[in-house]
Amino acid sequence: MIRVAVDAMGGDNAPGEIIKGALSAARERNDIRVVLVGREQVIRDEIRRQGGDESLVEIVHAEEVIETGEHPVNALRKKKDSSIVVGMNLLKNGEADAFCSAGSSGAVLAGGMLIVGRIKGVERPPLAPLIPTEKGISLLIDCGANVDAKASNLVQFARMGSIYMKNVIGVENPRVGLVNIGVEEEKGNALAKETYPLLKACKDINFVGNIEAREIPHGAADVIVTEAFTGNVILKLYEGLGSTLIHMIKKGLMSTLISKIGALMAKPALKKSMKAFDVTEYGGAPLLGCKGLVVKTHGSAKAVEVHNTILQCITFTEQRINEKIQEALNPAENAEKSAESAAKA
Amino acid sequence: MIRVAVDAMGGDNAPGEIIKGALSAARERNDIRVVLVGREQVIRDEIRRQGGDESLVEIVHAEEVIETGEHPVNALRKKKDSSIVVGMNLLKNGEADAFCSAGSSGAVLAGGMLIVGRIKGVERPPLAPLIPTEKGISLLIDCGANVDAKASNLVQFARMGSIYMKNVIGVENPRVGLVNIGVEEEKGNALAKETYPLLKACKDINFVGNIEAREIPHGAADVIVTEAFTGNVILKLYEGLGSTLIHMIKKGLMSTLISKIGALMAKPALKKSMKAFDVTEYGGAPLLGCKGLVVKTHGSAKAVEVHNTILQCITFTEQRINEKIQEALNPAENAEKSAESAAKA
């Protein structure tokens, strides 16, 4: 039984959509236990309002809510009884295998570091959302709050991202690309130039070289490695440009009577195309490298995204991703253990 | 009479589309003189093939061509008789007011610095393309090859970009935004944090604060300030995501018979929307801050883009942009000159 703690109070559509998604995930799978964290009475009332079955979930009470505008670290310190702090403590104490929140990004990232803690050997836990491409999906790593990364951080991102794509998404031998302003090895800023040869030397990852941002939507790599500032720009431009283009297409389609009729006929097919490019279809972004799975879903997450996020947590836990990350990042220790057990045998 | 030198040999569609665009610009305006730089016989043959009027343009012979794959600085040194070096020398010697090329970006950027030279006070000439937004166009500054910029460089980009948008594009009091991962002043990487207060303190620019990448396509600022690595990522993702989304929409529209009929009816309206978001509609990107106007057009530029780029050069020259940049970046010297002329009077 896998236990997924869900922040019932975080996000623009909390608690309604969060609870709706949690109930639907709990109904679909009987190998999980969903734990809703937040104001107990609010949660109970909402489940009742939705006509849901309270016995499908557990509720853990948390009185406070961390707001998006609050300073993350200060908020974590002051609001010990907030849904984020209480949920993360469940994870820390082994009472949950995963924790998802659509609440304050800063607080979720800081909480992952400060409350849940890093796996041994992890320098920085990266936030790694899945983004849609022409060919399917890619993992964009890092989009977190830890900007000004070092080359060694990026190498770890490549390793952790490869493990995720292979074991959670099922991509064999995932292609790792380094975001750069040209494909040649000598191109780029100081960080990219330093990172390239390090990635090239890694025998355990399938490094395909530099990729230009133009190639990301074409699906040029399965794991897109970059430091958090650029990653954040890529993710947000993806969202912004997608919504702007769709807005402009709709405006164009509504501009004449004939185009309006045409739009009506083309709508179902268009909708399908657009859905494939909707970032919210792919669940939340895991904060990799913590002692326990922390997943950040969009602030605007609706029930479908919450549902998908919870199901992702199952695969993550079943595939023992954290153990695999620890082994990959501590190869010497791992070799020692193998030698020890070989000696014992 | 404004003289615009055009690299007839650079770009994927050279010399055909370059010459076509040059002839059409020369036909439209009689206050410009277009100088085609490249292999004379090739140019003459192409003009004849197009049925064009040779007397509309001047031809300056250059035997060599710098290829995209060549090392920019080495190529400039070795190929003294290339269209880029010859064209830039025309600019340097005052025989042309502007030089446009769809050829090697690296060579154009390096040539601007090394052959044409910087205006006094300019630390780094930024490459500043216009990008489409929901509201019109914005200037993205810098997208060049000079990565790892300093805060003082970014402040200069903000000044130069404001002068360009006001005087060439006609935007009154252009809004300047700093690309960042959050809107709050304390957000971002070391460069953004250092740049914010400097921009805030500038009385001669209309700083609207940090902008997140999501807001760029919505037209949140007229001048989008960032260092070249991030700028390059933004520009290329704009291009890649635009073409991917259009490809997926077309695929969707062609998926059923009904959607195909609908698509036929909606096509003219859709095409108009898409055209507004086509980066090639807006001419080339000026390399600001050089002693003479250098403009880089897309490698894939067709006649329309070449035509638009040449016309932009007229406004740039007429509006004395370089003089305005020099005055803005050397305020002390400027005040001295004013004082001198006042004393004389």
Coordinates of N, CA, C and O in Angstrom, one line a residue, chain A residues 88 105 107-113 116 124-129 142 144-146 160 164 284-296 316 322 325:
Chain A
M88 N 4.7 17.5 4.9 CA 6.1 17.1 4.7 C 6.6 16.3 5.9 O 7.5 15.5 5.7
S105 N 5.1 27.6 -4.4 CA 6.3 26.9 -5.0 C 7.5 27.0 -4.1 O 8.2 26.1 -3.8
A107 N 7.7 27.6 -0.9 CA 7.5 26.8 0.4 C 7.7 25.3 0.1 O 8.3 24.6 0.9
V108 N 7.2 24.8 -1.0 CA 7.4 23.4 -1.3 C 8.8 23.1 -1.6 O 9.4 22.1 -1.1
L109 N 9.5 24.0 -2.3 CA 10.9 23.7 -2.6 C 11.8 23.8 -1.3 O 12.6 22.9 -1.1
A110 N 11.5 24.8 -0.6 CA 12.3 25.0 0.7 C 12.0 23.9 1.7 O 12.9 23.4 2.3
G111 N 10.7 23.5 1.7 CA 10.3 22.4 2.6 C 11.0 21.1 2.2 O 11.4 20.3 3.1
G112 N 11.1 20.8 0.9 CA 11.8 19.6 0.5 C 13.2 19.6 1.0 O 13.7 18.5 1.5
M113 N 13.9 20.7 0.9 CA 15.3 20.8 1.4 C 15.4 20.7 2.9 O 16.1 19.9 3.4
V116 N 12.1 17.6 4.6 CA 12.3 16.2 4.1 C 13.8 15.9 4.0 O 14.2 14.8 4.4
R124 N 21.9 19.5 -4.9 CA 20.7 20.3 -5.0 C 19.5 19.5 -5.6 O 19.6 19.0 -6.6
P125 N 18.4 19.5 -4.9 CA 17.3 18.8 -5.5 C 16.6 19.7 -6.6 O 16.2 20.8 -6.3
P126 N 16.6 19.1 -7.8 CA 16.0 19.9 -8.9 C 14.5 19.7 -9.0 O 14.0 18.6 -8.7
L127 N 13.8 20.7 -9.5 CA 12.4 20.6 -9.8 C 12.3 20.2 -11.3 O 12.8 21.0 -12.1
A128 N 11.6 19.1 -11.6 CA 11.7 18.6 -13.0 C 10.3 18.3 -13.6 O 9.8 17.2 -13.5
P129 N 9.7 19.4 -14.2 CA 8.4 19.1 -14.9 C 8.5 18.4 -16.2 O 9.6 18.5 -16.9
D142 N 16.6 21.8 -14.4 CA 15.9 22.2 -13.2 C 15.1 23.4 -13.5 O 15.5 24.3 -14.2
G144 N 13.6 24.9 -10.7 CA 13.4 25.3 -9.3 C 13.8 26.7 -8.9 O 13.9 27.6 -9.8
A145 N 14.1 26.9 -7.7 CA 14.4 28.2 -7.2 C 15.9 28.4 -7.0 O 16.4 29.5 -6.7
N146 N 16.7 27.3 -7.1 CA 18.1 27.3 -6.9 C 18.9 27.8 -8.1 O 19.3 26.9 -8.9
M160 N 19.8 12.1 -12.4 CA 18.5 12.0 -11.8 C 17.4 12.0 -12.8 O 16.5 11.2 -12.8
Y164 N 14.7 9.0 -13.8 CA 13.2 9.3 -13.7 C 12.6 8.9 -15.1 O 11.6 8.2 -15.1
G284 N 2.3 16.6 -12.0 CA 3.1 17.6 -11.4 C 4.6 17.4 -11.7 O 5.0 16.5 -12.3
A285 N 5.4 18.3 -11.1 CA 6.8 18.3 -11.3 C 7.5 17.7 -10.0 O 7.3 18.3 -8.9
P286 N 8.2 16.6 -10.1 CA 8.8 16.1 -8.9 C 10.0 16.9 -8.5 O 10.7 17.5 -9.4
L287 N 10.2 17.1 -7.2 CA 11.5 17.7 -6.7 C 12.4 16.5 -6.4 O 12.2 15.8 -5.4
L288 N 13.3 16.2 -7.3 CA 14.1 15.0 -7.2 C 15.2 15.1 -6.2 O 15.7 16.2 -6.0
G289 N 15.6 14.0 -5.6 CA 16.8 13.9 -4.8 C 16.5 14.2 -3.3 O 17.4 14.4 -2.5
C290 N 15.2 14.2 -2.9 CA 14.8 14.4 -1.5 C 14.6 13.0 -0.9 O 14.2 12.0 -1.6
K291 N 14.7 12.9 0.4 CA 14.4 11.6 1.1 C 12.9 11.4 1.2 O 12.3 11.5 2.2
G292 N 12.3 11.1 0.0 CA 10.8 11.0 0.0 C 10.4 11.8 -1.2 O 11.1 12.8 -1.5
L293 N 9.3 11.5 -1.8 CA 8.9 12.2 -3.1 C 8.1 13.4 -2.8 O 7.0 13.3 -2.2
V294 N 8.6 14.6 -3.2 CA 7.8 15.8 -3.1 C 7.4 16.2 -4.5 O 8.3 16.2 -5.4
V295 N 6.1 16.4 -4.8 CA 5.7 16.8 -6.1 C 5.0 18.1 -6.1 O 4.1 18.4 -5.3
K296 N 5.4 19.0 -7.0 CA 4.7 20.4 -7.1 C 3.8 20.3 -8.3 O 4.3 20.1 -9.4
F316 N 6.6 6.1 -9.1 CA 7.9 6.6 -8.5 C 8.3 5.7 -7.3 O 9.4 5.3 -7.2
N322 N 14.2 6.8 -5.5 CA 15.1 7.4 -4.5 C 16.3 6.5 -4.3 O 17.5 6.9 -4.2
I325 N 18.5 6.7 -7.3 CA 19.3 8.0 -7.3 C 20.5 7.9 -6.4 O 21.6 8.3 -6.7

